[in-house]
Coordinates of C-alpha atoms (C1' of nucleotides) in Angstrom, one line a residue:
Chain A
X1 CA 11.3 -42.0 -2.6
X2 CA 9.9 -43.2 -6.3
X3 CA 6.2 -42.0 -6.6
X4 CA 4.3 -44.3 -7.8
X5 CA 2.4 -42.4 -10.6
X6 CA 2.3 -43.7 -13.9
X7 CA 5.4 -43.7 -16.0
X8 CA 5.7 -42.0 -19.0
X9 CA 4.5 -43.1 -22.3
X10 CA 7.0 -43.2 -25.1
X11 CA 7.0 -40.9 -27.2
X12 CA 9.7 -38.2 -28.1
X13 CA 6.9 -35.7 -29.9
X14 CA 4.5 -35.3 -26.5
X15 CA 7.9 -35.5 -24.4
X16 CA 8.9 -32.7 -26.6
X17 CA 6.1 -30.7 -26.7
X18 CA 5.7 -31.4 -22.3
X19 CA 9.1 -29.8 -21.8
X20 CA 8.9 -26.5 -24.3
X21 CA 5.4 -26.1 -22.4
X22 CA 6.9 -26.4 -19.3
X23 CA 10.0 -24.2 -20.3
X24 CA 7.1 -21.7 -21.8
X25 CA 5.3 -21.2 -18.0
X26 CA 9.2 -21.3 -15.9
X27 CA 10.0 -18.6 -18.0
X28 CA 6.9 -16.7 -18.8
X29 CA 7.4 -16.2 -14.9
X30 CA 11.2 -16.3 -14.0
X31 CA 14.1 -14.4 -15.5
X32 CA 16.8 -16.9 -18.1
X33 CA 19.0 -16.8 -15.3
X34 CA 16.3 -17.9 -12.8
X35 CA 15.3 -20.8 -15.1
X36 CA 17.0 -24.2 -14.5
X37 CA 17.6 -26.8 -17.1
X38 CA 16.5 -28.7 -13.9
X39 CA 13.4 -26.9 -13.0
X40 CA 12.1 -27.6 -16.0
X41 CA 12.4 -31.8 -16.6
X42 CA 10.9 -32.0 -12.7
X43 CA 7.8 -30.0 -13.8
X44 CA 7.9 -32.9 -16.5
X45 CA 8.9 -35.6 -14.9
X46 CA 12.0 -36.1 -16.6
X47 CA 15.4 -36.0 -17.0
X48 CA 17.4 -32.3 -17.5
X49 CA 19.6 -34.6 -19.7
X50 CA 16.3 -35.1 -22.3
X51 CA 16.3 -31.8 -22.9
X52 CA 19.2 -31.1 -24.0
X53 CA 19.2 -34.3 -26.3
X54 CA 15.6 -32.7 -27.5
X55 CA 16.8 -29.3 -27.5
X56 CA 20.4 -28.5 -27.3
X57 CA 21.8 -26.0 -25.7
X58 CA 19.8 -23.5 -22.8
X59 CA 19.5 -21.0 -25.5
X60 CA 18.3 -23.5 -27.9
X61 CA 15.6 -23.7 -26.1
X62 CA 15.1 -20.6 -25.1
X63 CA 14.6 -19.8 -28.8
X64 CA 12.1 -22.8 -29.3
X65 CA 9.9 -21.0 -26.1
X66 CA 9.9 -17.9 -27.7
X67 CA 9.1 -19.1 -31.0
X68 CA 6.5 -21.2 -30.1
X69 CA 4.5 -18.5 -28.6
X70 CA 2.3 -16.1 -30.9
X71 CA 4.3 -13.0 -32.8
X72 CA 3.0 -9.3 -32.0
X73 CA 1.3 -9.2 -35.3
X74 CA -1.5 -10.5 -32.8
X75 CA -2.0 -8.1 -30.7
X76 CA -2.6 -5.9 -33.8
X77 CA -5.7 -7.9 -35.2
X78 CA -8.6 -6.6 -34.7
X79 CA -9.9 -2.8 -35.3
X80 CA -7.9 -0.2 -34.9
X81 CA -9.9 2.2 -33.2
X82 CA -10.0 -0.5 -30.3
X83 CA -6.2 -0.3 -30.2
X84 CA -5.9 1.0 -26.5
X85 CA -9.0 -0.3 -24.9
X86 CA -7.6 -3.8 -26.2
X87 CA -4.1 -3.8 -24.9
X88 CA -4.9 -1.7 -21.9
X89 CA -7.2 -4.6 -21.4
X90 CA -4.9 -7.5 -21.7
X91 CA -2.7 -5.3 -19.1
X92 CA -4.6 -4.4 -16.8
X93 CA -6.5 -7.4 -16.4
X94 CA -5.2 -9.8 -18.4
X95 CA -4.0 -12.9 -16.3
X96 CA -1.1 -12.6 -19.2
X97 CA 0.3 -11.5 -16.6
X98 CA 0.5 -14.2 -14.3
X99 CA 1.2 -16.6 -17.1
X100 CA -2.4 -18.7 -16.9
X101 CA -3.5 -21.2 -19.9
X102 CA -6.3 -18.3 -20.6
X103 CA -7.0 -17.0 -24.5
X104 CA -6.7 -14.0 -23.6
X105 CA -3.2 -13.9 -21.9
X106 CA -1.9 -15.8 -25.3
X107 CA -1.1 -13.3 -27.1
X108 CA 0.6 -11.4 -24.5
X109 CA 2.7 -14.2 -23.1
X110 CA 5.8 -13.6 -26.1
X111 CA 6.2 -9.8 -24.2
X112 CA 6.3 -10.9 -21.0
X113 CA 8.7 -13.3 -21.5
X114 CA 10.9 -11.4 -23.5
X115 CA 10.6 -8.8 -20.4
X116 CA 11.1 -11.4 -17.6
X117 CA 14.6 -11.9 -19.2
X118 CA 15.3 -8.1 -19.9
X119 CA 18.4 -7.3 -18.0
X120 CA 20.1 -11.2 -18.2
X121 CA 22.9 -10.7 -20.1
X122 CA 23.2 -14.6 -21.6
X123 CA 19.8 -13.5 -23.2
X124 CA 20.4 -10.1 -24.1
X125 CA 21.0 -10.7 -28.2
X126 CA 18.3 -12.9 -28.3
X127 CA 15.6 -10.6 -26.4
X128 CA 16.9 -7.5 -28.4
X129 CA 16.5 -9.7 -31.6
X130 CA 13.6 -11.0 -31.1
X131 CA 11.6 -7.7 -29.5
X132 CA 12.9 -5.7 -32.6
X133 CA 11.9 -7.9 -35.2
X134 CA 8.5 -8.8 -33.1
X135 CA 7.3 -6.6 -31.6
X136 CA 8.3 -2.4 -32.5
X137 CA 9.1 -3.8 -36.8
X138 CA 5.5 -5.1 -37.0
X139 CA 4.3 -2.9 -34.3
X140 CA 5.9 0.2 -36.9
X141 CA 4.7 -1.1 -39.8
X142 CA 1.0 -1.2 -38.2
X143 CA 0.7 2.5 -37.3
X144 CA 2.5 3.7 -40.7
X145 CA 2.1 7.1 -41.6
X146 CA 4.5 10.1 -40.7
X147 CA 6.6 9.3 -37.3
X148 CA 5.8 5.7 -37.4
X149 CA 8.8 4.5 -35.7
X150 CA 9.0 7.3 -33.1
X151 CA 4.8 6.5 -32.3
X152 CA 5.9 2.6 -32.4
X153 CA 8.5 3.7 -30.1
X154 CA 6.4 5.4 -28.0
X155 CA 3.4 3.1 -28.2
X156 CA 5.8 0.0 -27.1
X157 CA 7.2 1.8 -24.1
X158 CA 4.2 2.5 -22.5
X159 CA 3.1 -1.1 -22.9
X160 CA 6.1 -2.2 -21.6
X161 CA 6.4 -0.1 -18.8
X162 CA 2.7 -0.6 -17.8
X163 CA 3.4 -4.6 -17.8
X164 CA 6.5 -4.2 -15.4
X165 CA 4.1 -1.9 -13.1
X166 CA 1.8 -4.3 -13.0
X167 CA 4.5 -7.1 -11.9
X168 CA 6.1 -4.3 -9.3
X169 CA 3.0 -3.8 -8.0
X170 CA 1.7 -7.5 -7.8
X171 CA -1.3 -6.6 -10.5
X172 CA -2.1 -2.9 -9.3
X173 CA -3.1 -4.8 -5.9
X174 CA -2.9 -1.1 -4.3
X175 CA -5.6 0.1 -6.5
X176 CA -9.6 -0.7 -5.7
X177 CA -11.2 -2.3 -8.3
X178 CA -12.6 1.1 -9.4
X179 CA -9.4 2.9 -10.2
X180 CA -8.0 -0.1 -11.7
X181 CA -11.1 0.6 -14.2
X182 CA -9.7 4.6 -14.2
X183 CA -6.2 3.1 -15.2
X184 CA -7.4 1.0 -17.8
X185 CA -9.6 3.8 -19.3
X186 CA -6.5 6.5 -19.6
X187 CA -4.2 4.2 -20.9
X188 CA -6.6 3.1 -23.4
X189 CA -6.6 7.0 -24.3
X190 CA -2.8 7.6 -23.8
X191 CA -2.5 4.3 -25.6
X192 CA -5.0 5.4 -29.1
X193 CA -3.5 8.7 -29.0
X194 CA 0.1 7.7 -29.2
X195 CA -0.5 5.5 -31.8
X196 CA -3.0 8.4 -33.7
X197 CA -1.0 11.0 -33.7
Chain B
X1 CA 51.6 -11.2 -13.2
X2 CA 51.6 -9.0 -10.7
X3 CA 50.9 -5.0 -11.6
X4 CA 53.0 -2.7 -11.2
X5 CA 51.2 0.0 -9.8
X6 CA 51.2 1.5 -6.8
X7 CA 49.4 -0.4 -3.9
X8 CA 45.9 1.3 -2.2
X9 CA 46.5 3.7 0.4
X10 CA 45.5 1.3 3.1
X11 CA 42.0 3.2 4.5
X12 CA 39.0 1.6 5.2
X13 CA 36.4 4.7 4.1
X14 CA 38.0 4.7 1.3
X15 CA 38.1 1.2 -0.1
X16 CA 34.6 0.6 0.8
X17 CA 33.7 4.1 -0.9
X18 CA 34.9 2.6 -4.2
X19 CA 33.5 -0.4 -3.7
X20 CA 30.5 1.4 -3.4
X21 CA 30.8 3.2 -6.2
X22 CA 32.1 -0.1 -8.5
X23 CA 29.5 -1.9 -7.5
X24 CA 26.9 1.0 -8.4
X25 CA 28.2 1.4 -12.0
X26 CA 28.2 -2.6 -12.4
X27 CA 25.2 -2.2 -10.8
X28 CA 23.6 -0.5 -13.4
X29 CA 25.2 -1.9 -16.6
X30 CA 23.9 -5.5 -15.4
X31 CA 21.5 -7.1 -13.3
X32 CA 21.7 -8.4 -10.1
X33 CA 22.8 -11.8 -10.4
X34 CA 25.4 -11.4 -13.2
X35 CA 27.3 -8.9 -11.3
X36 CA 29.7 -10.7 -9.4
X37 CA 31.3 -9.9 -6.0
X38 CA 34.6 -10.8 -7.9
X39 CA 34.0 -8.7 -11.1
X40 CA 33.5 -5.8 -8.7
X41 CA 36.5 -6.4 -6.7
X42 CA 38.4 -6.4 -9.5
X43 CA 37.4 -3.4 -10.4
X44 CA 38.6 -1.9 -7.3
X45 CA 41.5 -3.5 -7.4
X46 CA 41.0 -5.7 -4.2
X47 CA 39.7 -8.5 -3.4
X48 CA 36.0 -10.1 -3.1
X49 CA 36.9 -11.3 0.6
X50 CA 36.8 -7.6 1.6
X51 CA 33.3 -6.8 0.3
X52 CA 32.0 -9.2 2.4
X53 CA 33.9 -7.6 5.0
X54 CA 32.8 -3.9 4.4
X55 CA 29.3 -5.2 3.3
X56 CA 27.8 -8.3 4.4
X57 CA 26.1 -9.6 1.9
X58 CA 25.6 -9.2 -2.0
X59 CA 22.2 -8.2 -1.0
X60 CA 23.6 -6.2 1.4
X61 CA 25.9 -4.9 -0.8
X62 CA 22.6 -4.0 -3.1
X63 CA 21.2 -2.1 -0.6
X64 CA 23.8 -0.1 0.1
X65 CA 24.1 1.0 -3.7
X66 CA 20.4 1.5 -3.6
X67 CA 20.6 4.0 -0.3
X68 CA 23.7 5.8 -2.2
X69 CA 21.0 6.5 -4.7
X70 CA 19.4 10.0 -5.4
X71 CA 16.1 9.5 -4.4
X72 CA 13.6 10.0 -6.7
X73 CA 12.4 12.9 -5.5
X74 CA 14.7 14.6 -7.3
X75 CA 13.2 13.7 -10.5
X76 CA 10.4 15.7 -9.2
X77 CA 12.2 19.7 -8.2
X78 CA 11.7 22.2 -10.6
X79 CA 9.2 23.6 -12.4
X80 CA 5.4 20.9 -12.8
X81 CA 4.7 22.2 -16.2
X82 CA 8.2 21.2 -16.8
X83 CA 8.2 17.6 -16.2
X84 CA 7.6 15.6 -19.0
X85 CA 10.9 18.0 -20.8
X86 CA 13.0 17.0 -18.4
X87 CA 12.0 13.4 -18.1
X88 CA 11.9 12.7 -21.7
X89 CA 15.4 14.5 -22.0
X90 CA 16.3 12.6 -19.7
X91 CA 15.0 9.4 -20.4
X92 CA 15.7 10.2 -24.2
X93 CA 18.6 11.9 -24.8
X94 CA 20.6 10.9 -20.9
X95 CA 24.1 9.1 -20.5
X96 CA 21.7 7.9 -17.6
X97 CA 20.8 4.9 -19.5
X98 CA 25.1 4.5 -20.3
X99 CA 25.7 5.0 -16.2
X100 CA 27.7 8.2 -16.8
X101 CA 29.3 10.3 -14.1
X102 CA 27.5 12.9 -15.5
X103 CA 24.9 15.1 -12.8
X104 CA 22.8 15.0 -15.5
X105 CA 22.1 11.0 -15.4
X106 CA 22.7 11.2 -11.4
X107 CA 18.7 11.2 -11.1
X108 CA 18.1 8.6 -12.8
X109 CA 20.4 6.2 -11.5
X110 CA 18.2 4.6 -9.3
X111 CA 15.4 3.9 -11.2
X112 CA 18.1 2.4 -13.9
X113 CA 19.7 -0.4 -11.2
X114 CA 15.9 -1.3 -10.7
X115 CA 15.0 -1.7 -13.8
X116 CA 18.5 -4.2 -14.6
X117 CA 17.4 -6.3 -11.6
X118 CA 13.8 -6.8 -12.2
X119 CA 13.2 -10.0 -13.3
X120 CA 15.7 -11.7 -10.6
X121 CA 13.7 -13.6 -8.2
X122 CA 16.3 -13.2 -5.7
X123 CA 16.6 -9.3 -6.2
X124 CA 12.5 -9.0 -6.2
X125 CA 12.3 -8.3 -2.5
X126 CA 14.3 -5.2 -2.6
X127 CA 13.4 -4.1 -5.9
X128 CA 9.6 -4.0 -5.4
X129 CA 10.3 -2.2 -1.7
X130 CA 12.6 0.6 -2.9
X131 CA 10.4 1.1 -5.8
X132 CA 7.8 1.6 -4.2
X133 CA 9.0 3.6 -1.7
X134 CA 11.7 5.1 -3.2
X135 CA 9.5 6.3 -6.6
X136 CA 5.7 5.7 -6.7
X137 CA 4.9 6.7 -4.0
X138 CA 6.8 9.7 -4.1
X139 CA 5.1 10.7 -7.8
X140 CA 1.8 9.5 -6.5
X141 CA 2.2 12.1 -3.9
X142 CA 3.7 14.6 -6.0
X143 CA 1.2 14.0 -8.4
X144 CA -2.0 14.8 -5.2
X145 CA -5.9 15.7 -6.9
X146 CA -7.9 13.4 -7.9
X147 CA -6.2 9.4 -9.3
X148 CA -3.0 10.1 -7.8
X149 CA -2.5 7.0 -7.7
X150 CA -3.9 5.9 -10.8
X151 CA -1.4 8.8 -12.7
X152 CA 1.3 8.3 -10.9
X153 CA 1.7 4.7 -12.4
X154 CA 0.7 5.5 -15.8
X155 CA 3.3 8.2 -15.9
X156 CA 6.3 5.6 -13.9
X157 CA 4.7 3.4 -16.7
X158 CA 5.7 5.4 -19.5
X159 CA 9.2 6.5 -18.0
X160 CA 9.9 2.9 -17.4
X161 CA 8.9 1.7 -20.4
X162 CA 10.6 4.3 -22.4
X163 CA 13.6 3.7 -20.6
X164 CA 13.9 -0.4 -21.4
X165 CA 12.8 0.3 -24.6
X166 CA 16.0 3.0 -25.0
X167 CA 17.9 -0.8 -23.6
X168 CA 16.6 -2.9 -25.9
X169 CA 17.2 -0.5 -28.8
X170 CA 20.8 0.2 -28.2
X171 CA 20.0 4.0 -27.4
X172 CA 17.3 4.8 -30.0
X173 CA 20.3 4.5 -32.5
X174 CA 17.6 3.2 -34.8
X175 CA 15.8 7.1 -35.1
X176 CA 17.6 9.6 -36.7
X177 CA 19.0 12.8 -34.9
X178 CA 15.2 14.7 -36.5
X179 CA 13.3 11.8 -34.9
X180 CA 14.6 11.7 -31.7
X181 CA 13.9 15.3 -31.4
X182 CA 10.5 14.3 -32.0
X183 CA 10.6 11.5 -29.9
X184 CA 11.6 13.8 -26.8
X185 CA 8.7 16.0 -27.8
X186 CA 6.1 13.4 -28.5
X187 CA 7.4 11.8 -24.7
X188 CA 7.3 15.2 -23.5
X189 CA 3.8 16.0 -24.1
X190 CA 2.4 12.2 -23.5
X191 CA 4.0 11.9 -20.3
X192 CA 2.6 15.8 -18.8
X193 CA -0.8 14.9 -20.0
X194 CA -0.7 11.9 -17.8
X195 CA 0.3 13.7 -14.3
X196 CA -1.6 16.7 -15.4
X197 CA -4.9 14.5 -15.8
Chain C
dT1 C1' 11.9 -64.9 -28.9
dG2 C1' 16.2 -62.5 -30.3
dG3 C1' 17.8 -58.3 -32.2
dC4 C1' 17.9 -53.2 -32.7
dC5 C1' 16.6 -48.6 -32.6
dT6 C1' 15.0 -45.0 -29.6
dT7 C1' 13.4 -43.6 -25.5
dG8 C1' 14.8 -41.9 -21.3
dT9 C1' 18.0 -42.3 -16.7
dC10 C1' 22.3 -41.8 -13.8
dA11 C1' 27.0 -40.4 -12.5
dT12 C1' 29.7 -37.3 -13.5
dC13 C1' 32.5 -33.2 -14.6
dA14 C1' 33.7 -28.8 -15.8
dG15 C1' 33.2 -24.2 -14.4
dG16 C1' 31.2 -20.6 -11.6
dC17 C1' 29.6 -18.9 -7.3
dG18 C1' 29.0 -16.7 -2.6
dT19 C1' 30.9 -16.6 1.9
dT20 C1' 34.7 -18.0 5.6
dG21 C1' 38.3 -18.5 8.7
dA22 C1' 43.3 -18.6 8.7
dC23 C1' 47.1 -15.7 7.5
dA24 C1' 50.5 -11.7 5.8
dA25 C1' 51.3 -6.9 6.1
dG26 C1' 51.0 -2.1 7.3
dC27 C1' 51.0 1.6 10.4
dG28 C1' 50.5 3.9 15.3
dT29 C1' 51.9 3.6 20.2
dC30 C1' 53.4 2.3 24.2
Chain D
dG1 C1' 61.6 -2.2 18.5
dA2 C1' 58.0 -4.9 19.9
dC3 C1' 53.4 -5.1 20.6
dG4 C1' 48.5 -5.5 19.0
dC5 C1' 44.9 -3.1 15.9
dT6 C1' 43.4 -2.6 11.5
dT7 C1' 43.5 -3.6 6.1
dG8 C1' 43.8 -6.4 3.3
dT9 C1' 45.0 -11.6 0.7
dC10 C1' 44.8 -16.3 -0.2
dA11 C1' 42.6 -20.8 -0.4
dA12 C1' 39.5 -23.5 0.7
dC13 C1' 34.1 -24.6 1.2
dG14 C1' 29.6 -26.0 -0.5
dC15 C1' 26.7 -25.5 -3.3
dC16 C1' 24.6 -25.1 -8.0
dT17 C1' 25.0 -24.7 -12.7
dG18 C1' 24.5 -26.6 -17.5
dA19 C1' 26.7 -30.3 -20.0
dT20 C1' 28.1 -34.9 -22.0
dG21 C1' 28.8 -39.9 -23.0
dA22 C1' 27.7 -44.5 -20.7
dC23 C1' 24.2 -47.2 -19.3
dA24 C1' 19.1 -49.3 -18.5
dA25 C1' 14.9 -50.4 -20.4
dG26 C1' 11.1 -50.0 -24.1
dG27 C1' 8.8 -51.3 -28.1
dC28 C1' 9.2 -52.4 -33.0
dC29 C1' 10.3 -56.5 -36.3
dA30 C1' 12.2 -59.8 -38.4

DNA sequence: TGGCCTTGTCATCAGGCGTTGACAAGCGTC
DNA sequence: GACGCTTGTCAACGCCTGATGACAAGGCCA
């Protein structure tokens, strides 16, 4: 069956970009292993072979996607006293966990992609390296002062764990709206306590 | 090449048990997708077809492994005032994260298996259900009182996130022994604060 | 209009997966 | 000793994956 849609204009840059965005969405919603080249290609309306030509291997595509995401530093920009509140809001309410295109979720996307593919042995090296370079190290530096490394581990642990808990519980759907608010507030307070020491 | 080891004595129960233990170890070290029936079979020294006969499908094997693990309630037995300290020790020092056979790590194993296979769409249903039935719900009930559900989400989030951070950083190998101690203490305090309210 | 580089498609490959049904070997029982 | 049930092996199936090289078609330039 041939779909009667307009053919994609021949534009390598645009196509490459479209592939990158489709892949980003896929890697945000599924693990490295579960994302297929053919799936991404279908999303774009292109043959899977083209991805190999433009990006090389699947791992290279994954790397390109991670590079195209916002850096972990973006999570820290803003008033330091609001860090807990900002991050808690992002995790509890952010549509980030659903990978929509809202500017709010944008900042979490890189981290969420990493969390999705945790556990995949094929992606482990890349995930470990990126998590450290892009998140742990900047966070440690940003926290600064005594025991910065230790506090960074704790803060990132809470953030990652809550992001995962969100996935495990379908976006905290079992909680009432009021409970979600208290979850946000408690998490904000705990997180702020961890980075303030 | 035929290995000249003694043939496995014909004992269905023992073989079934050996398969279950090998699978438990595998699922503890790799994700659902990365664990192959042939790998498990090789560990036991048996043909992969036998696993299908004894356990049915791969998903059934995964379920059997989860059933064979200690329940989340075991994490809560003991003095409530020590909960944070116990769990933090388990996460920071426990060889649990390496899935060895020490009695200490035993209690975390079920949770670690779930965390390993988070992100696998094939195992998602089982993981979600088990995480809720075995961990979140008992923890919520155990915490009790006001906002128990909210506090359980936070506590389990911190535990899960730190367990994942442990994997991501090769068992906190970048930290000195002294820093690990402080990490344990800070985590214990934070965790205790979350469940006490 | 004819050549030619670029862009995209197609068929195909080798390899891995979980699963299946037919077959071999052990072992107790009559 | 022969039967028959249990336990385990083997070869194969169908399916899916990422990757490759040959080929078709668009579009610019002379």
